[in-house]
CSV table of C-alpha atoms in Angstrom, one decimal:
chain,number,residue,atom,x,y,z
A,1,MET,CA,94.4,151.7,59.3
A,2,ILE,CA,94.9,155.5,59.9
A,3,ASN,CA,92.5,157.9,61.4
A,4,TRP,CA,92.3,161.1,59.5
A,5,GLN,CA,89.3,162.1,61.1
A,6,HIS,CA,91.2,161.9,64.8
A,7,PHE,CA,94.8,163.0,62.9
A,8,LEU,CA,93.3,165.9,61.4
A,9,LYS,CA,91.8,166.7,64.9
A,10,ARG,CA,95.5,167.1,66.1
A,11,ALA,CA,96.2,170.2,64.8
A,12,GLY,CA,94.6,173.3,64.8
A,13,LYS,CA,93.1,175.9,61.0
A,14,VAL,CA,96.3,177.3,61.5
A,15,THR,CA,98.6,174.6,61.9
A,16,ILE,CA,96.9,173.1,59.0
A,17,ALA,CA,96.9,176.0,57.2
A,18,LEU,CA,101.0,176.5,56.9
A,19,VAL,CA,101.8,173.0,56.1
A,20,ALA,CA,99.3,173.8,53.2
A,21,LEU,CA,101.1,176.7,52.4
A,22,ASN,CA,104.8,174.8,52.6
A,23,ILE,CA,103.0,172.3,50.9
A,24,ILE,CA,102.1,174.5,47.9
A,25,ILE,CA,104.6,176.2,47.8
A,26,TYR,CA,107.4,173.3,47.7
A,27,ILE,CA,105.1,172.5,44.3
A,28,PHE,CA,104.7,176.1,42.9
A,29,SER,CA,108.7,176.2,43.4
A,30,ALA,CA,109.6,173.3,41.1
A,31,PHE,CA,110.1,171.6,43.7
A,32,GLY,CA,112.7,173.1,46.0
A,33,ASP,CA,114.6,174.0,42.7
A,34,SER,CA,117.4,177.3,43.8
A,35,ARG,CA,116.8,178.7,40.2
A,36,SER,CA,112.7,179.1,40.6
A,37,GLU,CA,111.1,182.5,40.5
A,38,ILE,CA,108.9,181.6,44.1
A,39,THR,CA,112.2,180.4,45.4
A,40,GLN,CA,113.9,184.0,44.7
A,41,THR,CA,111.1,186.2,45.4
A,42,LEU,CA,111.3,184.3,49.4
A,43,SER,CA,114.2,184.2,49.7
A,44,PHE,CA,116.5,186.7,52.8
A,45,ASP,CA,118.0,189.4,50.0
A,46,LYS,CA,119.0,192.4,52.5
A,47,ASN,CA,119.0,195.1,49.4
A,48,ALA,CA,115.5,193.3,49.1
A,49,ILE,CA,114.6,194.0,52.7
A,50,LEU,CA,116.2,197.2,53.2
A,51,THR,CA,114.0,198.7,50.1
A,52,GLY,CA,111.1,197.0,52.1
A,53,GLU,CA,110.8,193.5,50.7
A,54,LEU,CA,110.1,192.7,54.9
A,55,TRP,CA,108.0,189.7,54.1
A,56,ARG,CA,112.0,188.0,53.7
A,57,LEU,CA,113.1,188.1,57.2
A,58,ILE,CA,110.6,185.7,57.7
A,59,THR,CA,109.3,183.7,54.3
A,60,PRO,CA,112.4,182.1,54.2
A,61,ALA,CA,111.5,179.7,56.3
A,62,PHE,CA,108.8,178.8,53.5
A,63,ILE,CA,111.3,177.4,51.2
A,64,HIS,CA,112.5,173.9,51.1
A,65,PHE,CA,114.4,171.9,48.4
A,66,ASN,CA,115.0,168.3,47.1
A,67,VAL,CA,118.1,167.5,48.4
A,68,ALA,CA,119.0,164.1,45.7
A,69,ASN,CA,116.0,163.7,44.9
A,70,PHE,CA,113.6,163.3,48.2
A,71,HIS,CA,111.3,164.3,50.2
A,72,LEU,CA,112.6,164.5,53.3
A,73,HIS,CA,113.2,168.6,53.9
A,74,ILE,CA,110.6,169.2,54.3
A,75,LEU,CA,108.3,166.0,54.7
A,76,PHE,CA,110.5,166.3,58.6
A,77,ASN,CA,109.8,169.7,59.0
A,78,MET,CA,106.3,169.2,58.5
A,79,MET,CA,105.7,166.4,60.1
A,80,TRP,CA,107.5,168.7,63.6
A,81,LEU,CA,105.4,171.2,63.1
A,82,TRP,CA,102.1,169.6,63.3
A,83,GLU,CA,103.1,167.6,65.9
A,84,LEU,CA,104.0,171.0,68.1
A,85,GLY,CA,102.7,173.8,66.1
A,86,GLY,CA,99.6,172.0,66.5
A,87,SER,CA,99.7,171.3,70.4
A,88,ILE,CA,100.3,174.4,70.8
A,89,GLU,CA,97.7,175.7,68.8
A,90,LYS,CA,95.5,173.5,70.6
A,91,ALA,CA,96.4,175.4,74.1
A,92,LYS,CA,96.5,178.2,73.1
A,93,THR,CA,95.2,179.9,70.4
A,94,PRO,CA,95.9,180.3,66.4
A,95,LYS,CA,96.6,183.9,67.6
A,96,TYR,CA,99.1,183.0,70.0
A,97,LEU,CA,100.9,180.6,67.3
A,98,LEU,CA,101.6,183.0,64.8
A,99,VAL,CA,103.7,185.5,67.3
A,100,LEU,CA,105.7,182.6,68.0
A,101,ILE,CA,106.7,181.7,65.1
A,102,LEU,CA,106.9,185.3,63.3
A,103,ILE,CA,109.6,185.9,65.9
A,104,ILE,CA,111.2,182.9,66.1
A,105,GLY,CA,111.4,182.5,61.9
A,106,VAL,CA,112.5,186.2,61.9
A,107,GLY,CA,115.6,185.9,64.5
A,108,SER,CA,116.1,182.2,63.0
A,109,ASN,CA,116.7,183.7,59.5
A,110,PHE,CA,118.3,186.3,60.9
A,111,PHE,CA,121.2,184.9,62.5
A,112,GLN,CA,121.6,182.2,59.8
A,113,TYR,CA,122.0,185.1,57.1
A,114,ALA,CA,125.1,186.8,59.6
A,115,TYR,CA,126.2,183.8,59.9
A,116,TYR,CA,126.8,183.2,56.3
A,117,GLU,CA,127.7,186.3,55.6
A,118,VAL,CA,130.7,186.1,58.4
A,119,THR,CA,132.1,182.6,57.3
A,120,LEU,CA,131.4,183.3,53.6
A,121,GLY,CA,133.3,185.9,53.9
A,122,GLU,CA,130.6,187.3,51.8
A,123,PHE,CA,130.4,191.2,53.3
A,124,GLY,CA,127.8,192.8,51.4
A,125,ALA,CA,126.0,189.9,49.7
A,126,SER,CA,122.3,190.4,49.4
A,127,ARG,CA,121.5,187.2,48.4
A,128,ILE,CA,121.9,184.4,50.2
A,129,LEU,CA,120.2,180.9,50.0
A,130,PHE,CA,118.8,179.2,53.0
A,131,GLY,CA,115.4,177.7,53.8
A,132,GLY,CA,113.4,175.6,55.6
A,133,MET,CA,110.9,175.5,58.6
A,134,SER,CA,113.1,173.7,60.2
A,135,GLY,CA,114.7,177.2,62.9
A,136,VAL,CA,110.9,177.5,63.3
A,137,VAL,CA,109.8,173.5,64.9
A,138,TYR,CA,113.8,174.3,66.8
A,139,GLY,CA,112.3,177.3,68.7
A,140,LEU,CA,108.4,175.7,69.2
A,141,LEU,CA,110.4,172.7,70.7
A,142,GLY,CA,112.8,175.0,72.8
A,143,PHE,CA,109.4,177.4,73.6
A,144,ALA,CA,107.2,174.2,74.5
A,145,PHE,CA,110.2,172.4,76.6
A,146,VAL,CA,111.3,174.8,79.0
A,147,ARG,CA,107.4,176.9,79.3
A,148,ARG,CA,106.8,173.5,81.0
A,149,ARG,CA,109.4,172.7,82.8
A,150,PHE,CA,109.1,176.2,84.6
A,151,ASP,CA,105.3,176.6,84.7
A,152,PRO,CA,104.7,173.1,85.1
A,153,PHE,CA,100.8,173.6,84.2
A,154,PHE,CA,101.5,174.8,81.2
A,155,PRO,CA,99.4,171.8,78.4
A,156,THR,CA,101.9,170.6,75.8
A,157,ARG,CA,104.3,168.5,77.0
A,158,VAL,CA,107.4,167.6,74.8
A,159,ASN,CA,107.2,164.7,73.4
A,160,GLU,CA,110.8,163.4,75.3
A,161,ALA,CA,111.4,160.7,71.2
A,162,ILE,CA,111.0,163.9,69.4
A,163,LEU,CA,113.0,166.0,71.9
A,164,ASN,CA,115.7,163.6,71.7
A,165,PHE,CA,115.3,163.1,67.7
A,166,MET,CA,115.4,166.6,67.5
A,167,LEU,CA,118.4,167.5,69.6
A,168,ILE,CA,120.7,164.2,68.0
A,169,TRP,CA,119.9,165.5,64.3
A,170,MET,CA,121.0,168.5,65.5
A,171,LEU,CA,124.5,167.7,66.6
A,172,LEU,CA,124.6,165.4,63.4
A,173,GLY,CA,124.0,169.3,61.4
A,174,PHE,CA,126.8,169.8,63.4
A,175,VAL,CA,129.2,167.6,63.4
A,176,GLY,CA,128.5,167.3,59.0
A,177,ILE,CA,127.5,164.3,58.9
A,178,VAL,CA,123.7,165.1,57.7
A,179,GLY,CA,125.3,166.8,54.6
A,180,ASN,CA,124.9,171.0,54.1
A,181,ILE,CA,122.2,172.4,56.1
A,182,ALA,CA,121.3,175.5,57.9
A,183,ASN,CA,122.7,175.1,61.6
A,184,ILE,CA,122.7,178.9,63.1
A,185,ALA,CA,119.3,179.1,62.3
A,186,HIS,CA,118.2,175.4,64.1
A,187,LEU,CA,120.1,176.5,67.3
A,188,SER,CA,119.6,180.3,67.1
A,189,GLY,CA,115.3,178.7,66.9
A,190,LEU,CA,116.0,176.8,68.9
A,191,LEU,CA,117.7,179.1,71.9
A,192,ILE,CA,114.9,182.4,71.1
A,193,GLY,CA,112.5,179.7,71.8
A,194,ALA,CA,113.8,178.7,75.3
A,195,ALA,CA,114.6,182.1,76.1
A,196,LEU,CA,111.2,182.9,74.9
A,197,GLY,CA,109.9,180.3,77.4
A,198,TYR,CA,111.7,180.7,80.1
A,199,TYR,CA,110.5,184.9,79.9
A,200,THR,CA,106.5,183.5,79.4
A,201,ALA,CA,106.9,181.3,82.4
A,202,LYS,CA,108.0,183.4,84.5
A,203,THR,CA,106.0,186.3,84.0
A,204,LYS,CA,102.6,185.2,82.7
A,205,ARG,CA,102.0,188.2,80.3
A,206,PHE,CA,102.0,185.4,77.1
């Protein structure tokens, strides 16, 4: 039997709120329907961003798609967000976690959009649809791992099983085994998080 009280205590209020928000958006977008109004409103749209809709820099991270009637996209992302985001929030502060998510989310979304624009030949395309919290959770993974490696006193330790699983999953994505996913968001998120982990470990400014 699951000890729900213990389970809930593993994550802070911000992590719980973010997981709830993702689930609510998923439900109200008709379980990830790319044609839904919510999905279109939250998607990365370069022209809309340039005219002031700056939320689109981060909100693609809150879009999840229902692939072949399975809910694995959001399920896995929420599991990793709960584990990694929760441990970082508990070790530091809610604001600390939010800043990390904002930097990693905006960065990974930007690089994914730029990759699609170049490789698909869609120069000037306003909206290119992609989404998911994967870039963020890979960034949190990279951050926690590198920060702990260069700062042994940092309280968050990455579970080795989770680290191995997520790296293998990213590799499978690049070789095409798991279908059409936002591989560049995963990789750029991981690298941005790792860079933040190294910088903060060395400077102790954050």
